[in-house]
Amino acid sequence: MKIGILGTGDVGKTLGSALIRRGNDVMLGTRNVSRKMEEKATEEAPQSFHEWLSKNKKVRLGTFAEAAAHGEIIMNAVAGHAAIEVLAKVKPSDLKDKILIDITNALGPWGKGPIELFVANTDSLAERIQRAHPGIRVVKSLNTVTAHIMVNPAGLAGGDHDVFVAGNDPEARERVARFLREEFGWKTVLDLGDLTAARGLEMMIMVWLKIWSALGTSDFNYKIAR
Ligand SMILES: NC(=O)c1ccc[n+]([C@@H]2O[C@H](COP(=O)([O-])OP(=O)(O)OC[C@H]3O[C@@H](n4cnc5c(N)ncnc54)[C@H](OP(=O)(O)O)[C@@H]3O)[C@@H](O)[C@H]2O)c1
């Protein structure tokens, strides 16, 4: 399947690697292709993007607009504060009727102050995206787990933990649930209904960050016991 991934951070790269291994045709999107290829490794990111791409040769790199045009399914893995601006640069015809799996959290850009969400309670980033692009079918998912668990749930607790989907189109939610089961092996995909559920899903990052700090690892996930 053709998949367009908006974003070249940990999430974009982790999804890209996993999806090419499954035989998908993947394009990652960035602001500026040549600048991304010239980026040097840093202390925070010891592997440059160029080095990563040389180990994942089947992944193609394009602009955000090219990656969105490429995908039959689009995965939104850009910094939350940039999501509206990034999608505004995509031709509406390249979004029309497609599913957008929205993985973003409503954070940043990082500053010196306390971490806070720029939208919450009565609205969500996913709903803002849906309102800005009524032609796409936004499904909020995967934003509640760290990148490597997104693509390898079996690596944690034998896969006995949950991921969520929320979106206004029931058929799109079901399609994303199937995608998560087939491509990554998720066992439990909990359907939370319409996109207002994205408010809670996005607010979960605040407790996720505290759990991360308490455990000293991002190797954890939520399990809904019943
Ligand atoms: N990291 C995780 O494990 C994790 C887990 C769950 C959810 N999330 C969410 O997933 C998203 C991606 O996270 P990430 O950690 O992979 O990377 P990130 O650092 O949050 O985002 C990287 C991407 O955002 C783009 N970007 C940043 N600032 C921009 C701006 N001003 N204008 C346009 N594009 C901009 C970058 O563009 P360039 O390609 O041009 O550099 C890059 O593609 C975030 O919303 C995050 O909250 C992350």
Short mmCIF file of C-alpha atoms and ligand atoms in Angstrom, two decimals:
data_model
loop_
_atom_site.label_atom_id
_atom_site.label_comp_id
_atom_site.label_asym_id
_atom_site.label_seq_id
_atom_site.Cartn_x
_atom_site.Cartn_y
_atom_site.Cartn_z
CA MET A 1 0.00 0.00 0.00
CA LYS A 2 1.13 3.57 -0.64
CA ILE A 3 1.60 5.38 2.66
CA GLY A 4 2.52 9.04 3.11
CA ILE A 5 4.05 9.88 6.47
CA LEU A 6 4.24 13.56 7.38
CA GLY A 7 7.26 13.87 9.65
CA THR A 8 10.89 12.82 9.89
CA GLY A 9 11.20 12.60 13.69
CA ASP A 10 11.32 9.41 15.77
CA VAL A 11 7.71 8.60 14.91
CA GLY A 12 8.02 9.15 11.15
CA LYS A 13 11.22 7.09 10.94
CA THR A 14 9.95 4.28 13.16
CA LEU A 15 6.71 3.96 11.19
CA GLY A 16 8.61 4.24 7.90
CA SER A 17 11.06 1.41 8.74
CA ALA A 18 8.30 -0.88 9.95
CA LEU A 19 6.02 -0.24 6.99
CA ILE A 20 8.67 -0.84 4.32
CA ARG A 21 9.59 -4.12 6.03
CA ARG A 22 5.96 -5.10 5.48
CA GLY A 23 6.31 -4.34 1.75
CA ASN A 24 4.53 -0.97 1.70
CA ASP A 25 5.51 1.91 -0.58
CA VAL A 26 6.39 4.68 1.88
CA MET A 27 7.23 8.36 1.44
CA LEU A 28 8.25 10.53 4.38
CA GLY A 29 7.51 14.25 4.18
CA THR A 30 9.69 17.10 5.40
CA ARG A 31 9.86 20.91 5.02
CA ASN A 32 12.92 20.93 2.79
CA VAL A 33 14.38 17.76 1.28
CA SER A 34 17.93 18.97 0.65
CA ARG A 35 18.18 20.59 4.08
CA LYS A 36 17.00 17.35 5.73
CA MET A 37 19.62 15.35 3.80
CA GLU A 38 22.34 17.75 4.93
CA GLU A 39 21.38 17.70 8.61
CA LYS A 40 24.27 16.60 10.82
CA ALA A 41 24.06 14.17 13.72
CA THR A 42 23.71 15.86 17.09
CA GLU A 43 24.11 14.76 20.71
CA GLU A 44 20.32 14.39 20.90
CA ALA A 45 20.06 12.57 17.55
CA PRO A 46 23.35 10.68 17.11
CA GLN A 47 22.26 9.25 13.73
CA SER A 48 21.77 11.85 11.00
CA PHE A 49 18.67 11.56 8.82
CA HIS A 50 20.90 10.77 5.85
CA GLU A 51 22.48 7.82 7.72
CA TRP A 52 19.05 6.56 8.72
CA LEU A 53 17.83 6.75 5.13
CA SER A 54 20.88 4.82 3.89
CA LYS A 55 19.77 1.97 6.18
CA ASN A 56 16.16 2.26 5.02
CA LYS A 57 16.74 2.62 1.30
CA LYS A 58 13.20 1.81 0.24
CA VAL A 59 11.81 4.84 2.07
CA ARG A 60 11.43 7.84 -0.20
CA LEU A 61 11.75 11.41 1.02
CA GLY A 62 9.64 14.26 -0.34
CA THR A 63 8.08 17.49 0.77
CA PHE A 64 5.08 17.33 3.09
CA ALA A 65 2.85 18.00 0.05
CA GLU A 66 4.50 15.22 -1.99
CA ALA A 67 4.21 12.70 0.84
CA ALA A 68 0.53 13.53 1.32
CA ALA A 69 -0.08 13.19 -2.42
CA HIS A 70 1.74 9.82 -2.40
CA GLY A 71 -0.28 8.22 0.38
CA GLU A 72 -3.48 6.29 -0.03
CA ILE A 73 -3.36 6.55 3.76
CA ILE A 74 -1.62 9.56 5.35
CA MET A 75 -0.01 9.40 8.79
CA ASN A 76 0.42 12.73 10.55
CA ALA A 77 3.60 12.68 12.66
CA VAL A 78 4.69 16.31 12.73
CA ALA A 79 5.27 18.45 15.80
CA GLY A 80 1.79 19.34 17.07
CA HIS A 81 2.30 23.10 16.87
CA ALA A 82 3.16 22.76 13.14
CA ALA A 83 0.34 20.42 12.09
CA ILE A 84 -2.18 22.98 10.84
CA GLU A 85 0.46 24.90 8.89
CA VAL A 86 1.91 21.72 7.33
CA LEU A 87 -1.47 20.47 6.12
CA ALA A 88 -2.39 23.90 4.77
CA LYS A 89 0.37 23.45 2.19
CA VAL A 90 -1.17 20.25 0.79
CA LYS A 91 -3.48 20.51 -2.23
CA PRO A 92 -7.07 19.76 -1.10
CA SER A 93 -7.36 17.28 -4.00
CA ASP A 94 -4.45 15.28 -2.51
CA LEU A 95 -6.33 14.95 0.77
CA LYS A 96 -9.85 14.40 -0.48
CA ASP A 97 -11.55 11.27 0.89
CA LYS A 98 -8.27 9.93 2.29
CA ILE A 99 -7.81 8.69 5.84
CA LEU A 100 -5.42 10.76 7.94
CA ILE A 101 -4.15 8.90 11.00
CA ASP A 102 -3.38 11.73 13.37
CA ILE A 103 -0.63 10.83 15.85
CA THR A 104 0.17 14.35 17.01
CA ASN A 105 -0.01 15.76 20.52
CA ALA A 106 -0.95 19.40 21.08
CA LEU A 107 2.44 20.37 22.47
CA GLY A 108 5.22 22.82 21.85
CA PRO A 109 7.24 24.41 20.63
CA TRP A 110 9.29 23.60 23.71
CA GLY A 111 10.10 26.65 25.78
CA LYS A 112 11.35 27.36 29.24
CA GLY A 113 7.91 27.37 30.87
CA PRO A 114 5.86 24.40 32.05
CA ILE A 115 4.63 21.88 29.51
CA GLU A 116 1.09 22.70 28.46
CA LEU A 117 -1.37 21.79 25.72
CA PHE A 118 -2.26 24.57 23.30
CA VAL A 119 -5.76 23.13 22.88
CA ALA A 120 -7.74 21.00 25.34
CA ASN A 121 -11.05 20.32 27.10
CA THR A 122 -13.52 21.77 24.61
CA ASP A 123 -11.55 21.13 21.40
CA SER A 124 -8.56 19.14 20.15
CA LEU A 125 -5.86 19.36 17.51
CA ALA A 126 -7.48 16.47 15.62
CA GLU A 127 -10.79 18.37 15.49
CA ARG A 128 -9.00 21.52 14.31
CA ILE A 129 -7.43 19.50 11.49
CA GLN A 130 -10.79 17.95 10.61
CA ARG A 131 -12.49 21.38 10.51
CA ALA A 132 -9.69 22.81 8.34
CA HIS A 133 -9.98 19.88 5.90
CA PRO A 134 -13.56 18.61 5.80
CA GLY A 135 -12.67 16.39 2.81
CA ILE A 136 -10.34 14.09 4.80
CA ARG A 137 -11.27 11.48 7.32
CA VAL A 138 -9.26 12.16 10.47
CA VAL A 139 -8.74 9.22 12.81
CA LYS A 140 -6.87 9.96 16.04
CA SER A 141 -4.68 7.05 17.05
CA LEU A 142 -1.26 5.96 18.33
CA ASN A 143 -0.57 9.28 20.12
CA THR A 144 -0.76 7.56 23.51
CA VAL A 145 2.26 5.26 22.99
CA THR A 146 5.94 5.79 22.35
CA ALA A 147 7.19 5.32 18.79
CA HIS A 148 8.72 1.86 18.98
CA ILE A 149 5.66 0.42 20.74
CA MET A 150 3.42 1.79 17.95
CA VAL A 151 5.00 -0.66 15.50
CA ASN A 152 5.84 -3.50 17.89
CA PRO A 153 3.16 -3.88 20.55
CA ALA A 154 4.18 -7.52 21.01
CA GLY A 155 7.49 -6.29 22.45
CA LEU A 156 5.67 -5.09 25.59
CA ALA A 157 3.74 -7.43 27.92
CA GLY A 158 3.18 -9.89 25.06
CA GLY A 159 1.04 -7.28 23.32
CA ASP A 160 -1.61 -7.32 26.07
CA HIS A 161 -2.32 -3.58 26.12
CA ASP A 162 -4.50 -1.13 24.25
CA VAL A 163 -4.50 1.47 21.52
CA PHE A 164 -7.44 3.72 20.64
CA VAL A 165 -9.16 5.08 17.55
CA ALA A 166 -11.49 8.09 17.35
CA GLY A 167 -12.96 9.74 14.27
CA ASN A 168 -16.24 10.92 12.79
CA ASP A 169 -16.41 8.24 10.09
CA PRO A 170 -17.08 4.73 11.50
CA GLU A 171 -15.78 3.07 8.33
CA ALA A 172 -12.49 5.00 8.60
CA ARG A 173 -12.13 4.00 12.27
CA GLU A 174 -12.64 0.36 11.32
CA ARG A 175 -10.15 0.67 8.44
CA VAL A 176 -7.51 2.14 10.78
CA ALA A 177 -8.16 -0.56 13.39
CA ARG A 178 -7.58 -3.20 10.69
CA PHE A 179 -4.44 -1.37 9.52
CA LEU A 180 -3.04 -1.37 13.08
CA ARG A 181 -3.82 -5.06 13.53
CA GLU A 182 -2.44 -6.14 10.14
CA GLU A 183 0.65 -3.93 9.86
CA PHE A 184 1.83 -3.82 13.48
CA GLY A 185 0.03 -6.68 15.24
CA TRP A 186 -2.11 -4.68 17.68
CA LYS A 187 -4.49 -7.08 19.48
CA THR A 188 -6.85 -4.58 21.12
CA VAL A 189 -7.90 -1.47 19.24
CA LEU A 190 -10.57 0.27 21.30
CA ASP A 191 -13.05 2.32 19.23
CA LEU A 192 -13.93 5.47 21.20
CA GLY A 193 -16.37 6.87 18.65
CA ASP A 194 -16.42 10.35 17.16
CA LEU A 195 -13.55 12.82 17.09
CA THR A 196 -14.53 14.55 20.33
CA ALA A 197 -12.76 11.57 21.97
CA ALA A 198 -9.50 13.05 20.63
CA ARG A 199 -9.76 15.67 23.42
CA GLY A 200 -9.19 13.01 26.06
CA LEU A 201 -6.66 11.11 23.96
CA GLU A 202 -4.58 14.26 23.49
CA MET A 203 -4.85 15.19 27.19
CA MET A 204 -3.43 11.75 28.06
CA ILE A 205 0.04 13.05 27.13
CA MET A 206 0.09 15.04 30.39
CA VAL A 207 -0.23 11.90 32.52
CA TRP A 208 1.95 9.93 30.06
CA LEU A 209 4.82 12.37 30.69
CA LYS A 210 4.45 11.99 34.46
CA ILE A 211 4.41 8.18 34.19
CA TRP A 212 7.52 8.37 32.00
CA SER A 213 9.24 10.46 34.62
CA ALA A 214 8.13 8.15 37.47
CA LEU A 215 9.22 4.95 35.70
CA GLY A 216 12.31 6.38 34.01
CA THR A 217 11.36 4.67 30.75
CA SER A 218 8.89 5.13 27.90
CA ASP A 219 8.41 1.34 27.69
CA PHE A 220 4.86 1.27 29.03
CA ASN A 221 1.30 1.55 27.81
CA TYR A 222 -2.29 1.70 29.01
CA LYS A 223 -4.32 -1.48 29.52
CA ILE A 224 -8.04 -1.09 30.09
CA ALA A 225 -9.03 -3.78 32.59
CA ARG A 226 -12.68 -4.86 32.65
N1 LIG B 1 8.12 10.54 19.83
C1 LIG B 1 7.17 9.73 20.24
O1 LIG B 1 7.44 8.60 20.70
C2 LIG B 1 5.72 10.14 20.12
C3 LIG B 1 4.73 9.31 20.63
C4 LIG B 1 3.38 9.67 20.45
C5 LIG B 1 3.05 10.83 19.77
N2 LIG B 1 4.04 11.65 19.31
C6 LIG B 1 3.68 12.84 18.55
O2 LIG B 1 4.02 12.58 17.19
C7 LIG B 1 4.48 13.77 16.55
C8 LIG B 1 5.91 13.55 16.02
O3 LIG B 1 6.79 13.35 17.09
P1 LIG B 1 8.35 13.07 16.85
O4 LIG B 1 8.92 12.84 18.19
O5 LIG B 1 8.53 12.05 15.79
O6 LIG B 1 8.93 14.39 16.21
P2 LIG B 1 8.79 15.96 16.44
O7 LIG B 1 10.14 16.47 16.73
O8 LIG B 1 7.70 16.27 17.38
O9 LIG B 1 8.37 16.43 14.96
C9 LIG B 1 9.23 16.30 13.90
C10 LIG B 1 8.56 16.73 12.62
O10 LIG B 1 7.86 17.97 12.78
C11 LIG B 1 8.27 18.88 11.75
N3 LIG B 1 8.28 20.25 12.26
C12 LIG B 1 8.78 20.72 13.43
N4 LIG B 1 8.62 22.06 13.52
C13 LIG B 1 8.01 22.46 12.36
C14 LIG B 1 7.57 23.70 11.86
N5 LIG B 1 7.72 24.83 12.57
N6 LIG B 1 6.99 23.72 10.65
C15 LIG B 1 6.83 22.58 9.92
N7 LIG B 1 7.23 21.36 10.35
C16 LIG B 1 7.80 21.30 11.56
C17 LIG B 1 9.69 18.45 11.40
O11 LIG B 1 9.94 18.91 10.09
P3 LIG B 1 11.30 18.59 9.29
O12 LIG B 1 11.12 17.22 8.72
O13 LIG B 1 11.35 19.65 8.27
O14 LIG B 1 12.42 18.65 10.30
C18 LIG B 1 9.60 16.94 11.51
O15 LIG B 1 9.14 16.36 10.32
C19 LIG B 1 4.39 14.88 17.61
O16 LIG B 1 3.17 15.56 17.45
C20 LIG B 1 4.43 14.11 18.93
O17 LIG B 1 3.78 14.81 19.99
C21 LIG B 1 5.36 11.33 19.47
#
